[in-house]
Amino acid sequence: MTNVLSELNNKVLTITINRPDKLNALNQATLKELNAIIDHAKDDDETAVIIITGAGEKAFVAGADISELATTDAMTGMKFASYGQSVFNNIENCGKPVIAAVNGFALGGGCELAMACHLRIASDNAKFGQPEIKLGVIPGFGGTQRLTRLVGKGKSMEMNLLGDMVSAHKAEQIGLANWVVSQGELMPSVEKVAQQLAQSAPIAISMTIDAINKGLECALPDALDYEVKAFGICCASEDKNEGTSAFLEKRQAEFKGK
Ligand code: COA
């Protein structure tokens, strides 16, 4: 694989979109490689947490590859959007926490990729946006939907209709970025969060992600009912015994994901 690199360290898999000369734009080959890595990571016991970032100093991902978009017709466009959405759904539902280390431009498909991740930590040079409108199209990898859920209808309308970029600090203010650090601090800070997540109880982590994601898609009574069931499942885990015992014995818990 050349368009996407991956490296596993202490249960944290770092995935780097690696087309820096094209600002890490997502062409079909890159999306396929990314999906294959996520598929492998889902079932890999050695991977507890995933970080996604972009190669180079300038971009996280500057969008879907515009040179491919230029020759896309209705049918291939639908196929491309549908495939992109399936890859991003795969990320969102991979059962492990995924952190976007947003190190520069996160535009179009890049903003959509970051939004499919569970946390977005941005460097202060990052810029977010859904500029598709300027190309005469709309976002196809979830931008009209995930952005609305993250920042609300008003800001989503603004970003999707005007297509202008927002700074990292603005993104933090509106809830698009979780927090912002300096460029040099980005990876150390993301790795620290990843280690914290890697040491947490895997079943509870996965159930939390699931309850939040599924809950957003249904009415509150159904969402709360889902939470009740997920809570019950956690109560049946060895990790819950370990977590509660460790608290009472005033020691650090060692979770096993069982
Ligand atoms: N698809 C394909 N190639 C892209 C790209 C994309 N989404 N974004 C950037 N590139 C390429 C440029 O064509 C250029 O390639 P070249 O050197 O072979 O000409 C290279 O990456 C560097 O980009 P450049 O535009 O020269 O950098 P810049 O610093 O002047 O501008 C951006 C940076 C991000 C503002 C600008 O590249 C841009 O607007 N990109 C498109 C963003 C977009 O509309 N995304 C949504 C796509 S659906």
mmCIF file of C-alpha atoms and ligand atoms in Angstrom:
data_model
loop_
_atom_site.group_PDB
_atom_site.id
_atom_site.type_symbol
_atom_site.label_atom_id
_atom_site.label_comp_id
_atom_site.label_asym_id
_atom_site.label_seq_id
_atom_site.Cartn_x
_atom_site.Cartn_y
_atom_site.Cartn_z
ATOM 1 C CA MET A 1 0.000 0.000 0.000
ATOM 2 C CA THR A 2 1.416 3.376 -0.932
ATOM 3 C CA ASN A 3 -1.447 5.859 -0.660
ATOM 4 C CA VAL A 4 -2.066 4.980 2.973
ATOM 5 C CA LEU A 5 0.558 4.098 5.577
ATOM 6 C CA SER A 6 -0.078 2.401 8.898
ATOM 7 C CA GLU A 7 2.024 1.782 11.969
ATOM 8 C CA LEU A 8 1.111 -0.067 15.149
ATOM 9 C CA ASN A 9 2.678 1.037 18.432
ATOM 10 C CA ASN A 10 1.525 0.048 21.930
ATOM 11 C CA LYS A 11 -1.964 -0.907 20.724
ATOM 12 C CA VAL A 12 -2.366 2.374 18.811
ATOM 13 C CA LEU A 13 -2.608 2.132 15.027
ATOM 14 C CA THR A 14 -1.628 5.338 13.244
ATOM 15 C CA ILE A 15 -3.010 5.583 9.711
ATOM 16 C CA THR A 16 -1.482 8.265 7.484
ATOM 17 C CA ILE A 17 -3.111 9.304 4.224
ATOM 18 C CA ASN A 18 -0.016 9.585 2.092
ATOM 19 C CA ARG A 19 -0.463 11.726 -1.038
ATOM 20 C CA PRO A 20 1.205 14.914 0.195
ATOM 21 C CA ASP A 21 1.832 16.228 -3.336
ATOM 22 C CA LYS A 22 -1.975 16.197 -3.842
ATOM 23 C CA LEU A 23 -2.657 17.399 -0.290
ATOM 24 C CA ASN A 24 -3.746 13.833 0.540
ATOM 25 C CA ALA A 25 -6.820 14.031 -1.722
ATOM 26 C CA LEU A 26 -8.906 10.872 -1.611
ATOM 27 C CA ASN A 27 -8.968 9.050 -4.915
ATOM 28 C CA GLN A 28 -10.640 5.667 -5.267
ATOM 29 C CA ALA A 29 -7.411 3.736 -4.698
ATOM 30 C CA THR A 30 -6.765 5.634 -1.448
ATOM 31 C CA LEU A 31 -10.288 4.997 -0.164
ATOM 32 C CA LYS A 32 -9.891 1.275 -0.904
ATOM 33 C CA GLU A 33 -6.578 1.086 0.940
ATOM 34 C CA LEU A 34 -8.016 2.978 3.895
ATOM 35 C CA ASN A 35 -10.978 0.615 4.037
ATOM 36 C CA ALA A 36 -8.743 -2.471 3.935
ATOM 37 C CA ILE A 37 -6.697 -1.149 6.871
ATOM 38 C CA ILE A 38 -9.837 -0.416 8.900
ATOM 39 C CA ASP A 39 -11.212 -3.885 8.112
ATOM 40 C CA HIS A 40 -8.017 -5.451 9.392
ATOM 41 C CA ALA A 41 -7.834 -3.204 12.480
ATOM 42 C CA LYS A 42 -11.416 -4.042 13.498
ATOM 43 C CA ASP A 43 -10.537 -7.678 14.107
ATOM 44 C CA ASP A 44 -6.980 -7.189 15.279
ATOM 45 C CA ASP A 45 -6.636 -7.773 19.041
ATOM 46 C CA GLU A 46 -3.407 -5.764 19.037
ATOM 47 C CA THR A 47 -5.232 -2.616 17.899
ATOM 48 C CA ALA A 48 -7.169 -0.797 20.617
ATOM 49 C CA VAL A 49 -7.230 2.735 19.210
ATOM 50 C CA ILE A 50 -6.839 4.232 15.733
ATOM 51 C CA ILE A 51 -5.387 7.624 14.786
ATOM 52 C CA ILE A 52 -5.963 9.017 11.292
ATOM 53 C CA THR A 53 -3.793 11.856 10.011
ATOM 54 C CA GLY A 54 -2.352 13.259 6.781
ATOM 55 C CA ALA A 55 1.213 13.192 5.474
ATOM 56 C CA GLY A 56 3.148 16.455 5.249
ATOM 57 C CA GLU A 57 2.848 19.793 7.009
ATOM 58 C CA LYS A 58 -0.011 21.221 5.032
ATOM 59 C CA ALA A 59 -3.009 18.944 4.836
ATOM 60 C CA PHE A 60 -5.035 16.372 6.699
ATOM 61 C CA VAL A 61 -7.045 15.627 3.543
ATOM 62 C CA ALA A 62 -7.991 18.318 0.989
ATOM 63 C CA GLY A 63 -11.052 16.431 -0.220
ATOM 64 C CA ALA A 64 -12.070 13.879 -2.779
ATOM 65 C CA ASP A 65 -9.738 13.864 -5.765
ATOM 66 C CA ILE A 66 -11.031 16.606 -8.067
ATOM 67 C CA SER A 67 -9.312 15.130 -11.129
ATOM 68 C CA GLU A 68 -11.459 11.995 -10.698
ATOM 69 C CA LEU A 69 -14.551 14.086 -9.955
ATOM 70 C CA ALA A 70 -14.015 15.982 -13.209
ATOM 71 C CA THR A 71 -14.838 12.893 -15.270
ATOM 72 C CA THR A 72 -17.609 11.526 -13.046
ATOM 73 C CA ASP A 73 -21.138 11.154 -14.423
ATOM 74 C CA ALA A 74 -24.383 10.517 -12.512
ATOM 75 C CA MET A 75 -23.967 6.771 -12.125
ATOM 76 C CA THR A 76 -20.256 6.759 -11.284
ATOM 77 C CA GLY A 77 -20.848 9.756 -8.982
ATOM 78 C CA MET A 78 -23.478 7.830 -7.030
ATOM 79 C CA LYS A 79 -21.219 4.788 -6.874
ATOM 80 C CA PHE A 80 -18.279 6.896 -5.647
ATOM 81 C CA ALA A 81 -20.357 8.697 -2.991
ATOM 82 C CA SER A 82 -21.911 5.460 -1.861
ATOM 83 C CA TYR A 83 -18.501 3.753 -1.586
ATOM 84 C CA GLY A 84 -17.028 6.749 0.282
ATOM 85 C CA GLN A 85 -19.948 6.694 2.694
ATOM 86 C CA SER A 86 -19.491 2.962 3.297
ATOM 87 C CA VAL A 87 -15.790 3.503 4.111
ATOM 88 C CA PHE A 88 -16.600 6.324 6.532
ATOM 89 C CA ASN A 89 -19.426 4.289 8.113
ATOM 90 C CA ASN A 90 -16.904 1.498 8.546
ATOM 91 C CA ILE A 91 -14.660 3.917 10.447
ATOM 92 C CA GLU A 92 -17.497 5.250 12.587
ATOM 93 C CA ASN A 93 -18.706 1.749 13.441
ATOM 94 C CA CYS A 94 -15.392 -0.083 13.719
ATOM 95 C CA GLY A 95 -15.923 -0.686 17.439
ATOM 96 C CA LYS A 96 -12.672 1.026 18.412
ATOM 97 C CA PRO A 97 -12.134 4.707 19.109
ATOM 98 C CA VAL A 98 -10.797 6.630 16.126
ATOM 99 C CA ILE A 99 -9.094 10.013 16.574
ATOM 100 C CA ALA A 100 -8.588 12.408 13.670
ATOM 101 C CA ALA A 101 -5.295 14.267 14.116
ATOM 102 C CA VAL A 102 -6.219 17.188 11.870
ATOM 103 C CA ASN A 103 -2.861 18.622 10.847
ATOM 104 C CA GLY A 104 -3.892 21.045 8.097
ATOM 105 C CA PHE A 105 -6.609 21.379 5.452
ATOM 106 C CA ALA A 106 -9.632 19.169 6.221
ATOM 107 C CA LEU A 107 -11.812 20.055 3.260
ATOM 108 C CA GLY A 108 -14.672 18.244 1.569
ATOM 109 C CA GLY A 109 -13.990 14.533 1.970
ATOM 110 C CA GLY A 110 -11.292 15.486 4.486
ATOM 111 C CA CYS A 111 -13.763 17.250 6.750
ATOM 112 C CA GLU A 112 -16.137 14.316 6.226
ATOM 113 C CA LEU A 113 -13.392 11.839 7.127
ATOM 114 C CA ALA A 114 -12.591 13.784 10.299
ATOM 115 C CA MET A 115 -16.292 13.855 11.196
ATOM 116 C CA ALA A 116 -16.565 10.068 10.826
ATOM 117 C CA CYS A 117 -13.890 9.784 13.525
ATOM 118 C CA HIS A 118 -14.955 9.856 17.178
ATOM 119 C CA LEU A 119 -12.662 12.701 18.260
ATOM 120 C CA ARG A 120 -11.080 15.525 16.245
ATOM 121 C CA ILE A 121 -7.950 17.128 17.636
ATOM 122 C CA ALA A 122 -6.696 19.936 15.418
ATOM 123 C CA SER A 123 -3.434 21.810 15.067
ATOM 124 C CA ASP A 124 -3.741 25.594 15.045
ATOM 125 C CA ASN A 125 -2.949 25.755 11.309
ATOM 126 C CA ALA A 126 -5.869 23.416 10.434
ATOM 127 C CA LYS A 127 -8.741 24.639 8.310
ATOM 128 C CA PHE A 128 -12.074 22.894 7.966
ATOM 129 C CA GLY A 129 -14.663 23.286 5.234
ATOM 130 C CA GLN A 130 -17.188 21.782 2.838
ATOM 131 C CA PRO A 131 -16.234 23.659 -0.355
ATOM 132 C CA GLU A 132 -18.043 21.288 -2.759
ATOM 133 C CA ILE A 133 -20.606 23.985 -3.618
ATOM 134 C CA LYS A 134 -17.792 25.906 -5.331
ATOM 135 C CA LEU A 135 -17.310 22.937 -7.666
ATOM 136 C CA GLY A 136 -21.013 22.745 -8.460
ATOM 137 C CA VAL A 137 -21.680 19.659 -6.347
ATOM 138 C CA ILE A 138 -22.655 18.837 -2.772
ATOM 139 C CA PRO A 139 -20.773 16.738 -0.219
ATOM 140 C CA GLY A 140 -21.173 13.037 -0.978
ATOM 141 C CA PHE A 141 -19.420 11.343 1.941
ATOM 142 C CA GLY A 142 -21.802 12.484 4.689
ATOM 143 C CA GLY A 143 -21.010 16.209 4.917
ATOM 144 C CA THR A 144 -24.587 17.468 4.835
ATOM 145 C CA GLN A 145 -25.546 14.990 7.558
ATOM 146 C CA ARG A 146 -22.644 14.545 10.000
ATOM 147 C CA LEU A 147 -21.858 18.272 10.002
ATOM 148 C CA THR A 148 -25.487 19.080 10.844
ATOM 149 C CA ARG A 149 -25.435 16.585 13.695
ATOM 150 C CA LEU A 150 -22.167 17.985 15.042
ATOM 151 C CA VAL A 151 -22.676 21.741 14.760
ATOM 152 C CA GLY A 152 -26.432 22.189 14.248
ATOM 153 C CA LYS A 153 -28.521 23.215 11.249
ATOM 154 C CA GLY A 154 -27.559 26.900 11.117
ATOM 155 C CA LYS A 155 -23.775 26.454 11.018
ATOM 156 C CA SER A 156 -24.082 23.433 8.746
ATOM 157 C CA MET A 157 -26.175 25.441 6.282
ATOM 158 C CA GLU A 158 -23.587 28.229 6.450
ATOM 159 C CA MET A 159 -20.597 25.955 5.844
ATOM 160 C CA ASN A 160 -22.289 23.849 3.162
ATOM 161 C CA LEU A 161 -23.907 26.779 1.298
ATOM 162 C CA LEU A 162 -21.019 29.258 1.405
ATOM 163 C CA GLY A 163 -18.263 26.653 1.149
ATOM 164 C CA ASP A 164 -15.814 28.872 3.028
ATOM 165 C CA MET A 165 -13.098 27.484 5.284
ATOM 166 C CA VAL A 166 -13.216 27.920 9.050
ATOM 167 C CA SER A 167 -10.125 28.164 11.237
ATOM 168 C CA ALA A 168 -9.217 25.521 13.791
ATOM 169 C CA HIS A 169 -10.261 27.848 16.630
ATOM 170 C CA LYS A 170 -13.610 28.563 14.988
ATOM 171 C CA ALA A 171 -14.067 24.814 14.455
ATOM 172 C CA GLU A 172 -13.468 24.279 18.175
ATOM 173 C CA GLN A 173 -15.948 27.045 19.061
ATOM 174 C CA ILE A 174 -18.742 25.446 17.020
ATOM 175 C CA GLY A 175 -18.036 21.903 18.198
ATOM 176 C CA LEU A 176 -16.455 20.624 15.000
ATOM 177 C CA ALA A 177 -13.009 20.197 16.586
ATOM 178 C CA ASN A 178 -12.758 18.842 20.118
ATOM 179 C CA TRP A 179 -9.745 21.007 20.867
ATOM 180 C CA VAL A 180 -6.815 22.765 19.239
ATOM 181 C CA VAL A 181 -3.098 22.515 19.975
ATOM 182 C CA SER A 182 -0.010 23.982 18.341
ATOM 183 C CA GLN A 183 1.300 22.218 15.241
ATOM 184 C CA GLY A 184 4.286 20.783 17.122
ATOM 185 C CA GLU A 185 2.125 19.480 19.951
ATOM 186 C CA LEU A 186 -0.426 17.743 17.722
ATOM 187 C CA MET A 187 0.930 14.191 17.513
ATOM 188 C CA PRO A 188 2.252 14.011 21.117
ATOM 189 C CA SER A 189 -1.095 15.287 22.352
ATOM 190 C CA VAL A 190 -3.113 12.877 20.166
ATOM 191 C CA GLU A 191 -0.884 9.969 21.201
ATOM 192 C CA LYS A 192 -1.446 10.799 24.870
ATOM 193 C CA VAL A 193 -5.226 10.686 24.383
ATOM 194 C CA ALA A 194 -4.848 7.460 22.380
ATOM 195 C CA GLN A 195 -2.904 5.852 25.250
ATOM 196 C CA GLN A 196 -5.581 6.924 27.723
ATOM 197 C CA LEU A 197 -8.221 5.286 25.518
ATOM 198 C CA ALA A 198 -6.053 2.186 24.974
ATOM 199 C CA GLN A 199 -5.920 1.641 28.738
ATOM 200 C CA SER A 200 -9.680 2.045 29.181
ATOM 201 C CA ALA A 201 -12.174 -0.833 29.257
ATOM 202 C CA PRO A 202 -12.638 -1.851 25.586
ATOM 203 C CA ILE A 203 -16.205 -3.136 25.925
ATOM 204 C CA ALA A 204 -17.352 0.032 27.700
ATOM 205 C CA ILE A 205 -15.543 2.180 25.110
ATOM 206 C CA SER A 206 -17.193 0.361 22.243
ATOM 207 C CA MET A 207 -20.635 0.436 23.939
ATOM 208 C CA THR A 208 -20.305 4.180 24.558
ATOM 209 C CA ILE A 209 -19.571 4.871 20.889
ATOM 210 C CA ASP A 210 -22.428 2.618 19.856
ATOM 211 C CA ALA A 211 -24.940 4.129 22.284
ATOM 212 C CA ILE A 212 -24.114 7.678 21.161
ATOM 213 C CA ASN A 213 -24.164 6.825 17.449
ATOM 214 C CA LYS A 214 -27.290 4.650 17.530
ATOM 215 C CA GLY A 215 -29.033 6.945 19.996
ATOM 216 C CA LEU A 216 -28.716 9.915 17.666
ATOM 217 C CA GLU A 217 -30.646 8.016 15.015
ATOM 218 C CA CYS A 218 -33.741 7.229 17.057
ATOM 219 C CA ALA A 219 -36.289 8.749 19.415
ATOM 220 C CA LEU A 220 -35.167 9.419 23.014
ATOM 221 C CA PRO A 221 -37.149 6.548 24.633
ATOM 222 C CA ASP A 222 -35.591 4.030 22.193
ATOM 223 C CA ALA A 223 -32.165 5.587 22.653
ATOM 224 C CA LEU A 224 -32.464 5.372 26.437
ATOM 225 C CA ASP A 225 -33.636 1.784 26.145
ATOM 226 C CA TYR A 226 -30.543 1.039 24.046
ATOM 227 C CA GLU A 227 -28.425 2.570 26.809
ATOM 228 C CA VAL A 228 -30.096 0.326 29.403
ATOM 229 C CA LYS A 229 -29.189 -2.794 27.389
ATOM 230 C CA ALA A 230 -25.641 -1.610 26.740
ATOM 231 C CA PHE A 231 -25.222 -0.825 30.460
ATOM 232 C CA GLY A 232 -26.401 -4.367 31.264
ATOM 233 C CA ILE A 233 -23.852 -5.856 28.877
ATOM 234 C CA CYS A 234 -21.055 -3.853 30.526
ATOM 235 C CA CYS A 235 -22.229 -5.042 33.961
ATOM 236 C CA ALA A 236 -21.732 -8.641 32.806
ATOM 237 C CA SER A 237 -18.114 -8.017 31.787
ATOM 238 C CA GLU A 238 -14.973 -9.023 33.699
ATOM 239 C CA ASP A 239 -13.786 -5.469 33.082
ATOM 240 C CA LYS A 240 -16.601 -4.104 35.250
ATOM 241 C CA ASN A 241 -15.497 -6.426 38.088
ATOM 242 C CA GLU A 242 -11.910 -5.288 37.576
ATOM 243 C CA GLY A 243 -12.836 -1.580 37.379
ATOM 244 C CA THR A 244 -14.980 -1.600 40.504
ATOM 245 C CA SER A 245 -12.517 -3.794 42.472
ATOM 246 C CA ALA A 246 -9.596 -1.581 41.468
ATOM 247 C CA PHE A 247 -11.470 1.497 42.691
ATOM 248 C CA LEU A 248 -12.317 -0.104 46.029
ATOM 249 C CA GLU A 249 -8.770 -1.467 46.447
ATOM 250 C CA LYS A 250 -7.305 1.948 45.497
ATOM 251 C CA ARG A 251 -5.212 0.594 42.624
ATOM 252 C CA GLN A 252 -4.986 1.066 38.858
ATOM 253 C CA ALA A 253 -7.428 -1.132 36.904
ATOM 254 C CA GLU A 254 -6.090 -3.508 34.276
ATOM 255 C CA PHE A 255 -8.785 -4.068 31.709
ATOM 256 C CA LYS A 256 -8.786 -7.086 29.413
ATOM 257 C CA GLY A 257 -11.736 -6.466 27.121
ATOM 258 C CA LYS A 258 -13.635 -9.440 28.548
HETATM 259 N N1 COA B 1 -8.111 16.883 -5.480
HETATM 260 C C1 COA B 1 -7.062 16.725 -6.316
HETATM 261 N N2 COA B 1 -5.940 17.443 -6.199
HETATM 262 C C2 COA B 1 -5.878 18.351 -5.213
HETATM 263 C C3 COA B 1 -6.928 18.562 -4.323
HETATM 264 C C4 COA B 1 -8.094 17.771 -4.476
HETATM 265 N N3 COA B 1 -9.138 17.872 -3.656
HETATM 266 N N4 COA B 1 -6.573 19.528 -3.454
HETATM 267 C C5 COA B 1 -5.338 19.909 -3.800
HETATM 268 N N5 COA B 1 -4.913 19.197 -4.857
HETATM 269 C C6 COA B 1 -3.609 19.277 -5.550
HETATM 270 C C7 COA B 1 -3.508 20.533 -6.418
HETATM 271 O O1 COA B 1 -4.135 20.314 -7.662
HETATM 272 C C8 COA B 1 -2.016 20.663 -6.530
HETATM 273 O O2 COA B 1 -1.524 19.693 -7.436
HETATM 274 P P1 COA B 1 -0.420 20.112 -8.552
HETATM 275 O O3 COA B 1 0.764 20.562 -7.740
HETATM 276 O O4 COA B 1 -0.184 18.850 -9.299
HETATM 277 O O5 COA B 1 -1.030 21.222 -9.346
HETATM 278 C C9 COA B 1 -1.530 20.237 -5.147
HETATM 279 O O6 COA B 1 -2.572 19.431 -4.592
HETATM 280 C C10 COA B 1 -1.270 21.385 -4.195
HETATM 281 O O7 COA B 1 -2.448 22.157 -4.115
HETATM 282 P P2 COA B 1 -2.494 23.748 -4.359
HETATM 283 O O8 COA B 1 -3.870 24.105 -4.772
HETATM 284 O O9 COA B 1 -1.384 24.146 -5.272
HETATM 285 O O10 COA B 1 -2.149 24.270 -2.890
HETATM 286 P P3 COA B 1 -2.572 25.653 -2.255
HETATM 287 O O11 COA B 1 -1.831 25.758 -0.982
HETATM 288 O O12 COA B 1 -2.420 26.754 -3.235
HETATM 289 O O13 COA B 1 -4.153 25.543 -1.940
HETATM 290 C C11 COA B 1 -6.112 24.421 -1.104
HETATM 291 C C12 COA B 1 -4.587 24.618 -0.984
HETATM 292 C C13 COA B 1 -6.509 23.314 -0.153
HETATM 293 C C14 COA B 1 -6.814 25.720 -0.719
HETATM 294 C C15 COA B 1 -6.471 24.062 -2.559
HETATM 295 O O14 COA B 1 -5.618 22.996 -2.989
HETATM 296 C C16 COA B 1 -7.886 23.614 -2.755
HETATM 297 O O15 COA B 1 -8.788 24.443 -2.754
HETATM 298 N N6 COA B 1 -8.123 22.278 -2.930
HETATM 299 C C17 COA B 1 -9.404 21.751 -3.223
HETATM 300 C C18 COA B 1 -10.291 21.700 -2.003
HETATM 301 C C19 COA B 1 -11.655 21.162 -2.361
HETATM 302 O O16 COA B 1 -12.405 21.772 -3.096
HETATM 303 N N7 COA B 1 -12.012 19.982 -1.810
HETATM 304 C C20 COA B 1 -13.249 19.350 -2.059
HETATM 305 C C21 COA B 1 -13.139 18.405 -3.195
HETATM 306 S S1 COA B 1 -14.680 17.586 -3.550
#
